[in-house]
Tab-separated table of C-alpha atoms in Angstrom:
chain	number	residue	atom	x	y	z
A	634	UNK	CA	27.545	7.754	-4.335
A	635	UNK	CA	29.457	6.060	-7.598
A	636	UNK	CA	27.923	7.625	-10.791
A	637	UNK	CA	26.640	4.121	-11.648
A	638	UNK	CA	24.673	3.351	-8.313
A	639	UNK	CA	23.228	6.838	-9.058
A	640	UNK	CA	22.169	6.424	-12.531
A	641	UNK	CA	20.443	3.562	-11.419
A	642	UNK	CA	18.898	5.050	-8.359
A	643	UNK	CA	17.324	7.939	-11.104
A	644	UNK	CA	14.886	5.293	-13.044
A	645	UNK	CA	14.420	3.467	-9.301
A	646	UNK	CA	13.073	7.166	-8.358
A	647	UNK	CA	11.152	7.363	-11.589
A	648	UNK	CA	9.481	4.253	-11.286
A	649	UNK	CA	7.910	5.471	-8.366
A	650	UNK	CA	5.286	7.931	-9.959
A	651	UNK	CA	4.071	8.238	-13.243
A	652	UNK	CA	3.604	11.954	-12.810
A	653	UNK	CA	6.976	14.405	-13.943
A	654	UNK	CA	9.474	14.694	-11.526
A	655	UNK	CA	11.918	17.754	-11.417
A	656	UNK	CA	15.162	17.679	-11.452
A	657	UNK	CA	15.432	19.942	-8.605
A	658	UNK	CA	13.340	16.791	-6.831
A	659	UNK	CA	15.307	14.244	-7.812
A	660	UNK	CA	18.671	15.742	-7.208
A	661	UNK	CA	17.442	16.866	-3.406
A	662	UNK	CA	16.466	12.851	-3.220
A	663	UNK	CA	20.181	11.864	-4.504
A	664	UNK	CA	21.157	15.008	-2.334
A	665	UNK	CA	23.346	16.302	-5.472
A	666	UNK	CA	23.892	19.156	-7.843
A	667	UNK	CA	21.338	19.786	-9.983
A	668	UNK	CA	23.431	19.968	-13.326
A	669	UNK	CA	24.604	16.549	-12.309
A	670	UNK	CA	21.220	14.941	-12.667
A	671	UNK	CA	20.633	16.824	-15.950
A	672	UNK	CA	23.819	15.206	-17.451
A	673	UNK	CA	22.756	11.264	-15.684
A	674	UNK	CA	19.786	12.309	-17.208
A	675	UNK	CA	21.040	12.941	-20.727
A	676	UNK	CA	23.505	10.194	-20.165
A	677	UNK	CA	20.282	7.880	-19.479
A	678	UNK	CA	18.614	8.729	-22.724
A	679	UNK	CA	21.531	8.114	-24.816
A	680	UNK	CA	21.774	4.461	-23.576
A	681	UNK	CA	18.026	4.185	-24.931
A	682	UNK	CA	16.738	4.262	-21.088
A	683	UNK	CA	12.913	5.591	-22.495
A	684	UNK	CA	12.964	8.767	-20.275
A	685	UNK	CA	10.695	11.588	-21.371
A	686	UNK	CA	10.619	15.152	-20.562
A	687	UNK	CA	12.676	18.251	-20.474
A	688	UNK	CA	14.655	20.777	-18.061
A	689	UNK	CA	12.328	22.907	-16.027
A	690	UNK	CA	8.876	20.700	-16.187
A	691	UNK	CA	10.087	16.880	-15.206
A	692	UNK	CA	10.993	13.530	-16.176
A	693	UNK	CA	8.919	10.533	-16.736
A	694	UNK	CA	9.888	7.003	-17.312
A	695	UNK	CA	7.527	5.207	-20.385
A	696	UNK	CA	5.751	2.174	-19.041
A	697	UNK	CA	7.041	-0.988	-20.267
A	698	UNK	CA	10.678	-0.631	-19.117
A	699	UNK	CA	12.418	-2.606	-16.413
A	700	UNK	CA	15.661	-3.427	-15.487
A	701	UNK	CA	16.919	-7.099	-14.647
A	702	UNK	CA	15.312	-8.889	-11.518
A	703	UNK	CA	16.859	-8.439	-8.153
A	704	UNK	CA	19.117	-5.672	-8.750
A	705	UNK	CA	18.382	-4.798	-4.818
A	706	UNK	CA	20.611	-3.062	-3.153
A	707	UNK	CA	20.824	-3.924	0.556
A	708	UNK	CA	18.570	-1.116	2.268
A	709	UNK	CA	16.183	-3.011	-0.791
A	710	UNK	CA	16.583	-6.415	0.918
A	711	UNK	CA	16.039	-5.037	4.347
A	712	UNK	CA	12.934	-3.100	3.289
A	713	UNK	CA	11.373	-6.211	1.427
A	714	UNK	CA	12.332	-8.921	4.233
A	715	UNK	CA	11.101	-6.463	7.087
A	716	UNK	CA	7.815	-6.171	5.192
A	717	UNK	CA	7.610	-9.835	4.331
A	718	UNK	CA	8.481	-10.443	8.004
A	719	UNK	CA	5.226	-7.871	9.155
A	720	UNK	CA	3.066	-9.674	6.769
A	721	UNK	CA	3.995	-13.101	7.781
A	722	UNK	CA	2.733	-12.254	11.434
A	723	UNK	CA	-0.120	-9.839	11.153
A	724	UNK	CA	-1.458	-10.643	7.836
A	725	UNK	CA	-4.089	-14.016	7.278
A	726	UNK	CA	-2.806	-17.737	7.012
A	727	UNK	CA	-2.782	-17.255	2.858
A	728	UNK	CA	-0.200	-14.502	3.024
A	729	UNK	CA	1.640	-14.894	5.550
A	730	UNK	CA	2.549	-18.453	3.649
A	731	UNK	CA	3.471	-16.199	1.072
A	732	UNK	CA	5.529	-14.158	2.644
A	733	UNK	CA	7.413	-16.875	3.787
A	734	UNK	CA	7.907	-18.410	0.345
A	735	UNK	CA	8.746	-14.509	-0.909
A	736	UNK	CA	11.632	-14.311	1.693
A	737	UNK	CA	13.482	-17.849	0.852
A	738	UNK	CA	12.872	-16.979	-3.078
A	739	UNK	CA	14.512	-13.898	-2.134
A	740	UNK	CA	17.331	-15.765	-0.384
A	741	UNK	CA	17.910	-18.423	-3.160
A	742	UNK	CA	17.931	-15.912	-6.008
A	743	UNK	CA	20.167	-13.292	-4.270
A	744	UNK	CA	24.500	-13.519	-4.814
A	745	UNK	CA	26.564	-15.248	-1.672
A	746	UNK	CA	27.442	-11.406	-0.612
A	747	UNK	CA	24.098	-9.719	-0.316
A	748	UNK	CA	22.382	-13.643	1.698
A	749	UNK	CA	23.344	-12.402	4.984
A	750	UNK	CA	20.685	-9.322	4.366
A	751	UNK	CA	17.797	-12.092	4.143
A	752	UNK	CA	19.117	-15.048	6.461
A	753	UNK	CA	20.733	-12.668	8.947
A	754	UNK	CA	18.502	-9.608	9.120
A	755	UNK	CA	18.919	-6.607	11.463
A	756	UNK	CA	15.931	-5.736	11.646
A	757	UNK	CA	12.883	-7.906	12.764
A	758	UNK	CA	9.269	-7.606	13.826
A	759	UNK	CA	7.980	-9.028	17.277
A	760	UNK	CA	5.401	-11.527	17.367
A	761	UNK	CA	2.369	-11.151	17.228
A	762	UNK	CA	-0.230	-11.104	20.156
A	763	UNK	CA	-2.903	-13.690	19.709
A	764	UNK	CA	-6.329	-12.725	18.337
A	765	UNK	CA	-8.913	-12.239	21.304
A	766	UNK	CA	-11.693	-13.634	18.820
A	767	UNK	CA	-10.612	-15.118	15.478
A	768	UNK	CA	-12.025	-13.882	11.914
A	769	UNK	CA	-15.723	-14.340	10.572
A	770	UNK	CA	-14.579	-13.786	7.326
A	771	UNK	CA	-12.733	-15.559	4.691
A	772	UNK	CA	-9.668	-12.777	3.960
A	773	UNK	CA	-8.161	-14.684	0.900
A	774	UNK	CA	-11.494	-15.225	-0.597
A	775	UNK	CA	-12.384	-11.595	0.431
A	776	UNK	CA	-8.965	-10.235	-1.644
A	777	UNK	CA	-9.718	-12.305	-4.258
A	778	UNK	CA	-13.622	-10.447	-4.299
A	779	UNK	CA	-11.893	-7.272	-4.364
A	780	UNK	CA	-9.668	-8.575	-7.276
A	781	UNK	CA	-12.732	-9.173	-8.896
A	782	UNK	CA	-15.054	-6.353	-8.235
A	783	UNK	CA	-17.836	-8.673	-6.635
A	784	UNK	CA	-20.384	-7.951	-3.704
A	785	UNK	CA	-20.315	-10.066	-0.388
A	786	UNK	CA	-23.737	-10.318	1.826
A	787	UNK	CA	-22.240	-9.800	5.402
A	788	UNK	CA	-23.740	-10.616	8.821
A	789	UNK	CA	-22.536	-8.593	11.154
A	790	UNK	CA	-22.589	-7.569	14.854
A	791	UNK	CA	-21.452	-3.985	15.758
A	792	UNK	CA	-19.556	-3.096	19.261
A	793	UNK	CA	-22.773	-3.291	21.127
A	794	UNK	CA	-23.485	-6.856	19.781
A	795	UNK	CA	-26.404	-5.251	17.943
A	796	UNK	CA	-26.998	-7.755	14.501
A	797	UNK	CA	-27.746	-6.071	10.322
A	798	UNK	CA	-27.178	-7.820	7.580
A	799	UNK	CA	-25.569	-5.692	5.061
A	800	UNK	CA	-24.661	-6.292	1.178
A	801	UNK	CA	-21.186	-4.196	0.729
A	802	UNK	CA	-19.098	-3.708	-2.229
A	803	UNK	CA	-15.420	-4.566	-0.773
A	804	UNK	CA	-12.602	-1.970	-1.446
A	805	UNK	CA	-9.619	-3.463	0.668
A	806	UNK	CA	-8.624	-4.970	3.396
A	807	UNK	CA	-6.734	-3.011	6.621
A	808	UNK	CA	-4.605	-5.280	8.253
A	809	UNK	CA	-3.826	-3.948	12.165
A	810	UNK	CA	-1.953	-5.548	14.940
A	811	UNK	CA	-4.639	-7.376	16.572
A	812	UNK	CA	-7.685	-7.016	14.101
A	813	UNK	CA	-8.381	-6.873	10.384
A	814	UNK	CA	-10.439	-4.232	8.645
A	815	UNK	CA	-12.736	-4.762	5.700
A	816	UNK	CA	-13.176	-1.358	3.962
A	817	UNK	CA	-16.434	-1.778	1.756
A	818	UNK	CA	-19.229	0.582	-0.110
A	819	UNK	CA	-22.138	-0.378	2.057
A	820	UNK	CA	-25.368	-0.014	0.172
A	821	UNK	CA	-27.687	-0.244	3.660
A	822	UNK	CA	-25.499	3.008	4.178
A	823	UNK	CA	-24.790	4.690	1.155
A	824	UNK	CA	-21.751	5.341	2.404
A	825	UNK	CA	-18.208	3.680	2.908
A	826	UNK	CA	-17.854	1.191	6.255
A	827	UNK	CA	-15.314	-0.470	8.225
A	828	UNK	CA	-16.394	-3.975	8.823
A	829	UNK	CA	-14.263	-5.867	11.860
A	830	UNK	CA	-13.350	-9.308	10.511
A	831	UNK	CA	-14.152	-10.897	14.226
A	832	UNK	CA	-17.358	-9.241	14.290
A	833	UNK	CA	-18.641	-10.729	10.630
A	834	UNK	CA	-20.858	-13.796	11.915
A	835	UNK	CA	-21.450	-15.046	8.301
A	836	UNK	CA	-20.482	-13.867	5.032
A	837	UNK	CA	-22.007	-14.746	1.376
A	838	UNK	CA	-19.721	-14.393	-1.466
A	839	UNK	CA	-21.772	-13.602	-4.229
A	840	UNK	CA	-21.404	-13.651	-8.326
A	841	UNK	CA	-22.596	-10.439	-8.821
A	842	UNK	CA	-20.506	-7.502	-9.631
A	843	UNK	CA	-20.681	-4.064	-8.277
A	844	UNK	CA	-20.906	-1.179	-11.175
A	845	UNK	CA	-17.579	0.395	-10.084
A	846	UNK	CA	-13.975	-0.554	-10.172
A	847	UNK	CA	-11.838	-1.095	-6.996
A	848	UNK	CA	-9.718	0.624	-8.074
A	849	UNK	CA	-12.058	3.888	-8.461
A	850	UNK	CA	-13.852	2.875	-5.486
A	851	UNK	CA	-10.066	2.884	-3.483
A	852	UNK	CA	-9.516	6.006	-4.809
A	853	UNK	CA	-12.833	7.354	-3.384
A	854	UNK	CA	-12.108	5.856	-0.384
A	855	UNK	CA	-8.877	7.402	0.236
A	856	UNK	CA	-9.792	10.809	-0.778
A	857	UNK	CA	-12.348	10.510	2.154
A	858	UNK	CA	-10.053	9.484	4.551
A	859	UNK	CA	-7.806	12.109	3.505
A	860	UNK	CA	-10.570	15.105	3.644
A	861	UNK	CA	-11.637	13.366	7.272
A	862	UNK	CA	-8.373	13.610	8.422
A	863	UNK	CA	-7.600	17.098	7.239
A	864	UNK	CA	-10.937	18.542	8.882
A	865	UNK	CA	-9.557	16.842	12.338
A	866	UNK	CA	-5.990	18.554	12.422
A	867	UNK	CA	-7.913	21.882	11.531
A	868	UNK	CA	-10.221	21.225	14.276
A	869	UNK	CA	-7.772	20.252	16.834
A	870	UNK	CA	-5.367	22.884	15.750
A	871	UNK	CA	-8.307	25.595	16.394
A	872	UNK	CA	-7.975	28.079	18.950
A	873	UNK	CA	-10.001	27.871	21.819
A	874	UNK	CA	-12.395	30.629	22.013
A	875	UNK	CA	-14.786	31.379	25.021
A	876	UNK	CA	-18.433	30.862	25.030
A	877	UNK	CA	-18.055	28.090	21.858
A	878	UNK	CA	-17.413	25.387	24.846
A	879	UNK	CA	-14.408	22.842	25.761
A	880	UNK	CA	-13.373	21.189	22.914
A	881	UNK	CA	-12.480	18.553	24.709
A	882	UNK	CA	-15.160	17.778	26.526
């Protein structure tokens, strides 16, 4: 790698988190020496790149700093037109229009050399298979609820066909390859839900705000999932043991 494509790979890699990153992390990422990314480092700093930190605890980049628009390299392009490309056939009407747009404003704004990485991609998703009920629910009204931090009033029918009515504070929205996901606080519940947009029957966007922020509420969310998943790999990683039954069965 030149020295300048790595210099500029370090603040791409520090952009990532705003927690301190090590150099030992950041030179296994740029699979170099060590000393080398303490002298990029120092190199950085003295061209008044706002890193902060020290050797031995990690490097943080201050908020606020940014380097000139579409500097992509081409494993850059790839990533953002594959994802663009995903989005454009799983994701509702509203963004996959906007994927579309994102990929020709990519095109337009990128140099002659680097256009063949949008227009000529070699990678590509496969289309989607069609819906086997469409959406109850409005999903760019619904993202801009979550934006907002506002309930929705759902009617809703469960596998069974069973009906509730539910009022649910939305968190985000799940997009799968067949079916979207509304991930909500459910106050009938107490608990977090996952709604099936082809199941909602009617929906009720209402004015009134839910205490938390999505944001918090996400990160409640996620820490669930994450707990739920760790408790099923140590239960499927348990040893069977006689006389506790099959668990499998």
């Amino acid at each position: 790698m030149r020295r300048a494509d790595r210099l500029f790979q370090i603040i791409q890699i520090l952009r990532r988190t705003r927690r301190p990153l090590t150099a030992d992390a950041i030179a296994a990422e740029l699979e170099t020496s060590k000393r080398t990314v303490y002298r990029d480092i120092a190199d950085l700093m003295a061209q008044r790149v706002p890193i902060r930190g020290e050797a031995g605890i990690g490097y943080v980049l201050d908020e606020g700093y940014d380097l000139p628009p579409l500097m992509l390299t081409p494993d850059e392009i790839e990533a953002a037109v594959l994802g663009a490309q995903w989005v454009s056939t799983q994701a509702d009407p509203a963004l996959a229009r906007a994927a579309q747009d994102l990929i020709a404003k990519i095109a337009a704004a990128l140099p002659d050399r680097l256009r063949p990485y949008v227009l000529e991609p070699a990678t590509r998703m496969p289309p989607r298979p069609p819906a086997p009920t469409p959406d109850g629910l409005d999903m760019a009204r619904t993202r801009a609820w979550i934006h907002a931090g506002r309930k929705i009033r759902l009617s809703y029918a469960d596998e069974l066909g069973r009906p509730s009515d539910r009022v649910v504070w939305p968190v985000t929205v799940a997009y799968f390859q067949t079916v979207r996901l509304l991930v909500a606080w459910c106050e009938l519940r107490q608990d977090f839900r996952h709604f099936r947009a082809d199941r909602v029957t009617a929906a009720d966007f209402l004015d009134d705000r839910y205490p938390s922020r999505p944001a918090v509420l996400r990160d409640h969310w996620l820490r669930g999932m994450q707990a739920h998943i760790q408790r099923r790999r140590a239960e499927d990683s348990a040893p069977f043991s006689p006389g506790t039954g099959d668990p499998t069965g």
